[in-house]
PDB file of C-alpha atoms in Angstrom:
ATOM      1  CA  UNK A   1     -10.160 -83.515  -9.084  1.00  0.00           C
ATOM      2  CA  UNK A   2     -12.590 -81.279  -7.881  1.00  0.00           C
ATOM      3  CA  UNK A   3     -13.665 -81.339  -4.174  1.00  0.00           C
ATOM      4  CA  UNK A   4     -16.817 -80.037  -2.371  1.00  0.00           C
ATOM      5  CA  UNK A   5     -16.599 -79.798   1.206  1.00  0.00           C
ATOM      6  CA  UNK A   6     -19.915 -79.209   3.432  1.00  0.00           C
ATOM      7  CA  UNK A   7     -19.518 -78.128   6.653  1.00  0.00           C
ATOM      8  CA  UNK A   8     -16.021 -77.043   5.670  1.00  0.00           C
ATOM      9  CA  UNK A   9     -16.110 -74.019   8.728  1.00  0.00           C
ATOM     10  CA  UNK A  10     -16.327 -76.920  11.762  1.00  0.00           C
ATOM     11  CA  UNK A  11     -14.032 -79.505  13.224  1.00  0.00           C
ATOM     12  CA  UNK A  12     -13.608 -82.214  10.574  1.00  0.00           C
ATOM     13  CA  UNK A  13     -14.458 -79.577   7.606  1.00  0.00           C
ATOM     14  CA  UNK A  14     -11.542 -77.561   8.358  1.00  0.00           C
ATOM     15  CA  UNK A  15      -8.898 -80.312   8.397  1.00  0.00           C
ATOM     16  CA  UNK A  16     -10.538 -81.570   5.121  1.00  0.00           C
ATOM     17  CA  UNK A  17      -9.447 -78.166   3.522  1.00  0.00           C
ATOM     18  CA  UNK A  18      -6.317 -78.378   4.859  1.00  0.00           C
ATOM     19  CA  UNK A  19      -5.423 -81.848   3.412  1.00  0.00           C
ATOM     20  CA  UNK A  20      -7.364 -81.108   0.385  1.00  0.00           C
ATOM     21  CA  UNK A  21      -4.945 -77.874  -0.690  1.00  0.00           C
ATOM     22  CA  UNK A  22      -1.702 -79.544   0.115  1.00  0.00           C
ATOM     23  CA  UNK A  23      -2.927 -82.454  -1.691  1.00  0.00           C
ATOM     24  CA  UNK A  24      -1.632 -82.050  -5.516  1.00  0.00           C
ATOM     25  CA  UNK A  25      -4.327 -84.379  -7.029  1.00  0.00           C
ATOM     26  CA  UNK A  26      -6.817 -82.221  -5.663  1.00  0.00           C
ATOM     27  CA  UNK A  27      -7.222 -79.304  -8.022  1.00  0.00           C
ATOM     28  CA  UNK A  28     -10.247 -77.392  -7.166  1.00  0.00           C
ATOM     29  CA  UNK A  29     -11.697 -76.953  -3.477  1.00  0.00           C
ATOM     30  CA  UNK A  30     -15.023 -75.552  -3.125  1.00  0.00           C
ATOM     31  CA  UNK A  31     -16.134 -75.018   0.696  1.00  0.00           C
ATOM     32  CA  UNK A  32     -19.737 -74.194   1.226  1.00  0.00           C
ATOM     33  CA  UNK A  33     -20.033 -72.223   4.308  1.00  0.00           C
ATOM     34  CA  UNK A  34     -22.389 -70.178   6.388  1.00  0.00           C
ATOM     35  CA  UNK A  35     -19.115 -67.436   6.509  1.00  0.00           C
ATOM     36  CA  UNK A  36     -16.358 -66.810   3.820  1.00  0.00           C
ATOM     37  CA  UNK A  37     -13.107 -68.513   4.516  1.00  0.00           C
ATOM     38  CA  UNK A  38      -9.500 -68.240   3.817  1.00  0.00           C
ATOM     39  CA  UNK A  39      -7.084 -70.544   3.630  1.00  0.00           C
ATOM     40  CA  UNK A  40      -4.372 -69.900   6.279  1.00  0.00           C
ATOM     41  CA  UNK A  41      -0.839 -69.418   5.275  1.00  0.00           C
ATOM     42  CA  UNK A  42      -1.054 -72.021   2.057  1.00  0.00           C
ATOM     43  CA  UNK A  43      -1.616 -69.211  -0.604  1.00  0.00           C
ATOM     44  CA  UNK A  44      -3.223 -71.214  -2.798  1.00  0.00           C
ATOM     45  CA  UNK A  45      -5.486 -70.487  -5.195  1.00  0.00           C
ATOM     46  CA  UNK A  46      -7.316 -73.692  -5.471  1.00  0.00           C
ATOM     47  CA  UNK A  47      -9.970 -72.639  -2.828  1.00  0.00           C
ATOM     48  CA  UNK A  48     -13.486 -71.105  -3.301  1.00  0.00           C
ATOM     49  CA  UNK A  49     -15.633 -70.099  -0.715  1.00  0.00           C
ATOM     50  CA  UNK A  50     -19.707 -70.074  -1.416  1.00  0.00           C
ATOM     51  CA  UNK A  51     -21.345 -68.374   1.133  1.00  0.00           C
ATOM     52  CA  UNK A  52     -24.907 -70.405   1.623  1.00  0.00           C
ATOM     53  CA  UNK A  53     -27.339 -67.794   3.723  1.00  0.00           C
ATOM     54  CA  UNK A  54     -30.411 -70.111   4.104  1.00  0.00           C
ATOM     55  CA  UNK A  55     -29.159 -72.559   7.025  1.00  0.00           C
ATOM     56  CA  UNK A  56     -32.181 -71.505   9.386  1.00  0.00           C
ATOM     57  CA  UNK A  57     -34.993 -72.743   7.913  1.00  0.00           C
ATOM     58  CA  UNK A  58     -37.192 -75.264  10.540  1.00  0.00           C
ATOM     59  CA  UNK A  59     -36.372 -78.829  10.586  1.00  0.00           C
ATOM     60  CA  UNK A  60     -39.852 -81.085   9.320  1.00  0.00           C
ATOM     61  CA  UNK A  61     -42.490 -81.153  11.926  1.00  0.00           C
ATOM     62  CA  UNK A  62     -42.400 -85.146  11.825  1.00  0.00           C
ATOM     63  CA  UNK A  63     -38.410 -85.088  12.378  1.00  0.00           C
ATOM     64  CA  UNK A  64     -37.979 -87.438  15.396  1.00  0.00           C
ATOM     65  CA  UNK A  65     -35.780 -85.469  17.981  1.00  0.00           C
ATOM     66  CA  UNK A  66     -32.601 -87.679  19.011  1.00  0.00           C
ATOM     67  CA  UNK A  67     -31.578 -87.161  22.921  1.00  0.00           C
ATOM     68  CA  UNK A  68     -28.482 -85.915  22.644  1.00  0.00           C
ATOM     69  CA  UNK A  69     -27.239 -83.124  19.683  1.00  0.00           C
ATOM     70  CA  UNK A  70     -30.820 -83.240  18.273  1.00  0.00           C
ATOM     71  CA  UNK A  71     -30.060 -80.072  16.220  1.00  0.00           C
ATOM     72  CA  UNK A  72     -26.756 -81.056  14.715  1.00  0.00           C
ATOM     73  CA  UNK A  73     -27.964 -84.704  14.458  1.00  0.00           C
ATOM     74  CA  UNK A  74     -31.272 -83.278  12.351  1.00  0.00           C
ATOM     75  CA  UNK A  75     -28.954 -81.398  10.264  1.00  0.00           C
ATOM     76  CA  UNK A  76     -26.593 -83.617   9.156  1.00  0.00           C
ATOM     77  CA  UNK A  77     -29.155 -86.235   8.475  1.00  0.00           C
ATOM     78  CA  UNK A  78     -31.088 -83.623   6.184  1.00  0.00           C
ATOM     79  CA  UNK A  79     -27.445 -82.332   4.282  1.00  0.00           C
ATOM     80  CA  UNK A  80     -26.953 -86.062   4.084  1.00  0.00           C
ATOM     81  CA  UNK A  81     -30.083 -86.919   2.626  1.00  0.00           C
ATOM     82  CA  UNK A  82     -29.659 -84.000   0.158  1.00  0.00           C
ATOM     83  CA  UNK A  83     -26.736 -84.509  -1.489  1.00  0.00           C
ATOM     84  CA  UNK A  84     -27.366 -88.948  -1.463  1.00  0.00           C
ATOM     85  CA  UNK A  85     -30.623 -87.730  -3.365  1.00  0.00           C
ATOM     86  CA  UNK A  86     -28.812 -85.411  -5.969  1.00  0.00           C
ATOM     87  CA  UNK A  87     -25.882 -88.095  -6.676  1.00  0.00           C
ATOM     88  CA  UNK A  88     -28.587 -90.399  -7.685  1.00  0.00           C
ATOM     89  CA  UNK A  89     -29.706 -88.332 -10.105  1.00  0.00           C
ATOM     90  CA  UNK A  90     -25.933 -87.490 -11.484  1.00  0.00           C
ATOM     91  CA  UNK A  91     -24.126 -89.793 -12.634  1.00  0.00           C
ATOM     92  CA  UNK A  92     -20.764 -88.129 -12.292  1.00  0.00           C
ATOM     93  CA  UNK A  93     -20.920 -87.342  -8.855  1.00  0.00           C
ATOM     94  CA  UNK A  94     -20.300 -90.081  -6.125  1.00  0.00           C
ATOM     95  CA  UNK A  95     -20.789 -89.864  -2.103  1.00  0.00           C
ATOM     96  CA  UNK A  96     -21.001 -92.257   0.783  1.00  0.00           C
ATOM     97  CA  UNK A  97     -21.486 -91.427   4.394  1.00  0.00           C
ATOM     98  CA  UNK A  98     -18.719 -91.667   7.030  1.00  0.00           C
ATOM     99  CA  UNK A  99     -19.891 -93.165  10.597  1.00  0.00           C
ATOM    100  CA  UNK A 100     -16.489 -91.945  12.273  1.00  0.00           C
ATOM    101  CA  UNK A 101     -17.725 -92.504  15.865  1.00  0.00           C
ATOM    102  CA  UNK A 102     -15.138 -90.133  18.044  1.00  0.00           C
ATOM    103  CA  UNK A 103     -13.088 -87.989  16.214  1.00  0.00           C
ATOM    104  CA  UNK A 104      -9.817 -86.761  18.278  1.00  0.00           C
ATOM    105  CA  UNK A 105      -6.975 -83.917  17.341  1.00  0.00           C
ATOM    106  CA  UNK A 106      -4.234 -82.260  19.631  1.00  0.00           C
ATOM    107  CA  UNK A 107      -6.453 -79.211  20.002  1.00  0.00           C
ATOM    108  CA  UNK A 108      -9.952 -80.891  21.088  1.00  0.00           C
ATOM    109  CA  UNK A 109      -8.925 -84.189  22.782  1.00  0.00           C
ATOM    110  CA  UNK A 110     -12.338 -85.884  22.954  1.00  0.00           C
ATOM    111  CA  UNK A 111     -12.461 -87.217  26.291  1.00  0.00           C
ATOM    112  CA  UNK A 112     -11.273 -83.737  28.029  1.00  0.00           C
ATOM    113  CA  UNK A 113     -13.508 -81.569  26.835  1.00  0.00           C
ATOM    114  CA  UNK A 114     -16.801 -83.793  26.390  1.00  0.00           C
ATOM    115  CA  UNK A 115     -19.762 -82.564  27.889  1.00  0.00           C
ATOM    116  CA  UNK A 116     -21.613 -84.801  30.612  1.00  0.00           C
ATOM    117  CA  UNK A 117     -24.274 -85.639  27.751  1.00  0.00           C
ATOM    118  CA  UNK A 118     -21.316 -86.524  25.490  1.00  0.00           C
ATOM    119  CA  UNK A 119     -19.827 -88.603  28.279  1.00  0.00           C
ATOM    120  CA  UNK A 120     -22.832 -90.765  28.581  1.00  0.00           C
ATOM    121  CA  UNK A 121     -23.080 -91.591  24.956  1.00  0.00           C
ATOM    122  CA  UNK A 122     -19.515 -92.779  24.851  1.00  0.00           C
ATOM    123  CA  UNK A 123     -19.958 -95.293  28.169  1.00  0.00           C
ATOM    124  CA  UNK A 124     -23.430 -96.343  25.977  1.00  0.00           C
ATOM    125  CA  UNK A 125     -21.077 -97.017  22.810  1.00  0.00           C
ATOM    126  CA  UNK A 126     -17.638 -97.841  24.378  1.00  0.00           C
ATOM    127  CA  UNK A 127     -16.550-100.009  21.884  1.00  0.00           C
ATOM    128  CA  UNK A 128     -16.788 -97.235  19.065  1.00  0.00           C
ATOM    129  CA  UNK A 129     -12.860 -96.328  17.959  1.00  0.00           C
ATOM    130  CA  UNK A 130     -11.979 -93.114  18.686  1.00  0.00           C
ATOM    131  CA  UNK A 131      -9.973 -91.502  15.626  1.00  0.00           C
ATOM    132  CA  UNK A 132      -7.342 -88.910  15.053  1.00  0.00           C
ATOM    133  CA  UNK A 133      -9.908 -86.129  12.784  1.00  0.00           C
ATOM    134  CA  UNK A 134      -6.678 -86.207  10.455  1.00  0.00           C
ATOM    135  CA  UNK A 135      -7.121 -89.323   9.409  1.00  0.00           C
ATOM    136  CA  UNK A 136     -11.224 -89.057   9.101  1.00  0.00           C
ATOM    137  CA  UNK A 137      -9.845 -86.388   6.659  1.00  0.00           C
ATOM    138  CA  UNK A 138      -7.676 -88.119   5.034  1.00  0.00           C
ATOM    139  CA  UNK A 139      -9.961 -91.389   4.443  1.00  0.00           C
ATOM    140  CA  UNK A 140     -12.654 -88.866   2.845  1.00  0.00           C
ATOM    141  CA  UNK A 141     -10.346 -87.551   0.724  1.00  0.00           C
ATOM    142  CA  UNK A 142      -8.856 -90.731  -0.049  1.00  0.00           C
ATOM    143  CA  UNK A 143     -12.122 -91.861  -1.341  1.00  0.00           C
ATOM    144  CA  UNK A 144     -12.812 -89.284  -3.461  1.00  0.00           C
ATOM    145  CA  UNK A 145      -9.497 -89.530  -5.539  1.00  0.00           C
ATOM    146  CA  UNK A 146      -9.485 -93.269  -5.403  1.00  0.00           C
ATOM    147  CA  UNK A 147     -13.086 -93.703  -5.802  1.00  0.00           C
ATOM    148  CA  UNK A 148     -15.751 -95.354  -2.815  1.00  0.00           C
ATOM    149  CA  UNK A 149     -14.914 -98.533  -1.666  1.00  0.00           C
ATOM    150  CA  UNK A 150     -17.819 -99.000   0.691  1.00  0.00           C
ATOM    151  CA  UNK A 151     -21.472 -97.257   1.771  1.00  0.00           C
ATOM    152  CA  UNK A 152     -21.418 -96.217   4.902  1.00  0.00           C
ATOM    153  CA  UNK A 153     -17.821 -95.801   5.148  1.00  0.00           C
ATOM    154  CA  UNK A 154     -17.663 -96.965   9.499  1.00  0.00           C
ATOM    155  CA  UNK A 155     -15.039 -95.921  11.802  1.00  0.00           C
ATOM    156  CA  UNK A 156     -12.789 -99.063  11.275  1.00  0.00           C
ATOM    157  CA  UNK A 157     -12.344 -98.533   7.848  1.00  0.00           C
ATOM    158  CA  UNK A 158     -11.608 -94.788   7.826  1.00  0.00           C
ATOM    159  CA  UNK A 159      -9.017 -95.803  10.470  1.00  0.00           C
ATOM    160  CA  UNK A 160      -7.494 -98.070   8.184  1.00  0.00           C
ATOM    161  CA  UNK A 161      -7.645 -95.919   5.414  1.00  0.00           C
ATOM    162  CA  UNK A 162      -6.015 -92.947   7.038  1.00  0.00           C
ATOM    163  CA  UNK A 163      -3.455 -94.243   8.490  1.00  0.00           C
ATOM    164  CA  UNK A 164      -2.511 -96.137   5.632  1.00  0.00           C
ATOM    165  CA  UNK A 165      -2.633 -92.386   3.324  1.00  0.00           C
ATOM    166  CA  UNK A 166      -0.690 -90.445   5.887  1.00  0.00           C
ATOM    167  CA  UNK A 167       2.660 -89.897   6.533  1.00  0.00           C
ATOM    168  CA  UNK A 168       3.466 -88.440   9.939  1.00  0.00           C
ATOM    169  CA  UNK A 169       3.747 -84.943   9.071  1.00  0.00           C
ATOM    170  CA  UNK A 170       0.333 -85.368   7.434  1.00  0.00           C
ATOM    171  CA  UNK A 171      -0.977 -85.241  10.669  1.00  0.00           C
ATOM    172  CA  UNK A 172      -2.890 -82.142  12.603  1.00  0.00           C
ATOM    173  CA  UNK A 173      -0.357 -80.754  15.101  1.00  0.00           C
TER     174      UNK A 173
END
């Protein structure tokens, strides 16, 4: 299977690459990126790096602004919007949406190094799971191989999913 990863340079992109190239039914990675990458110490040749230049242009005038992350919040929602758009017009190519709600590794433990605008939205949505970002990669990935089970994929079930996919030393270290 071929895999296209968006956003493959930041948090949860990177650990999807990671998975996806020690992953044997994966046979094809394709990361767009703002920057070329590498894949570190996995000499593999299964990754391909397209550079997209054009990540600047403004957001719509009639965009509402969220209060907190309003510029990574307007992007996503336009990428996602994109690529839901184009998979209804191809019929071989299937997407959902993960709603992860706090995403966690040993590097970037959420609750340390949130910012006090970060810390307010988590008291607003306490009840939201917080999840390892391994197994948010491993539950996308999952649902590409094994095709999408449901649209919006919400944190609970990418829990589920990853931790049912990943053996221990599956996980980001």
């Amino acid at each position: 299977m071929k895999l296209i990863v968006t956003g493959a340079t930041g948090f949860v992109g990177t650990e999807v690459i990671r998975q996806a190239l020690r992953n044997p039914a994966v046979t094809s990675v394709v990361a767009l990126t703002r920057k070329p990458i590498q894949p570190s110490n996995t000499g593999t040749t299964k990754l391909q790096s397209v550079v997209l230049e054009d990540w600047t242009s403004p957001y719509p005038e009639a965009s509402k602004t969220p209060p907190a992350l309003a510029d990574y919040l307007l992007m996503r929602g336009r990428v996602e919007n994109v690529i839901l758009d184009f998979a209804k017009n191809t019929p071989d190519i299937q997407v959902t949406v993960t709603k992860p709600g706090g995403i966690d590794s040993p590097n970037r433990p959420i609750r340390a190094t949130a910012s006090p605008a970060m810390q307010a939205i988590y008291v607003k949505f306490a009840d939201t799971p917080i999840m390892h970002v391994s197994e948010l990669a491993a539950a996308m990935i999952d649902q590409c191989l094994n095709g999408i089970t449901k649209d919006p994929l919400w944190a609970k079930d990418i829990m589920d999913i990853g931790k049912r996919v990943l053996g221990e030393e599956d996980y980001l270290r």
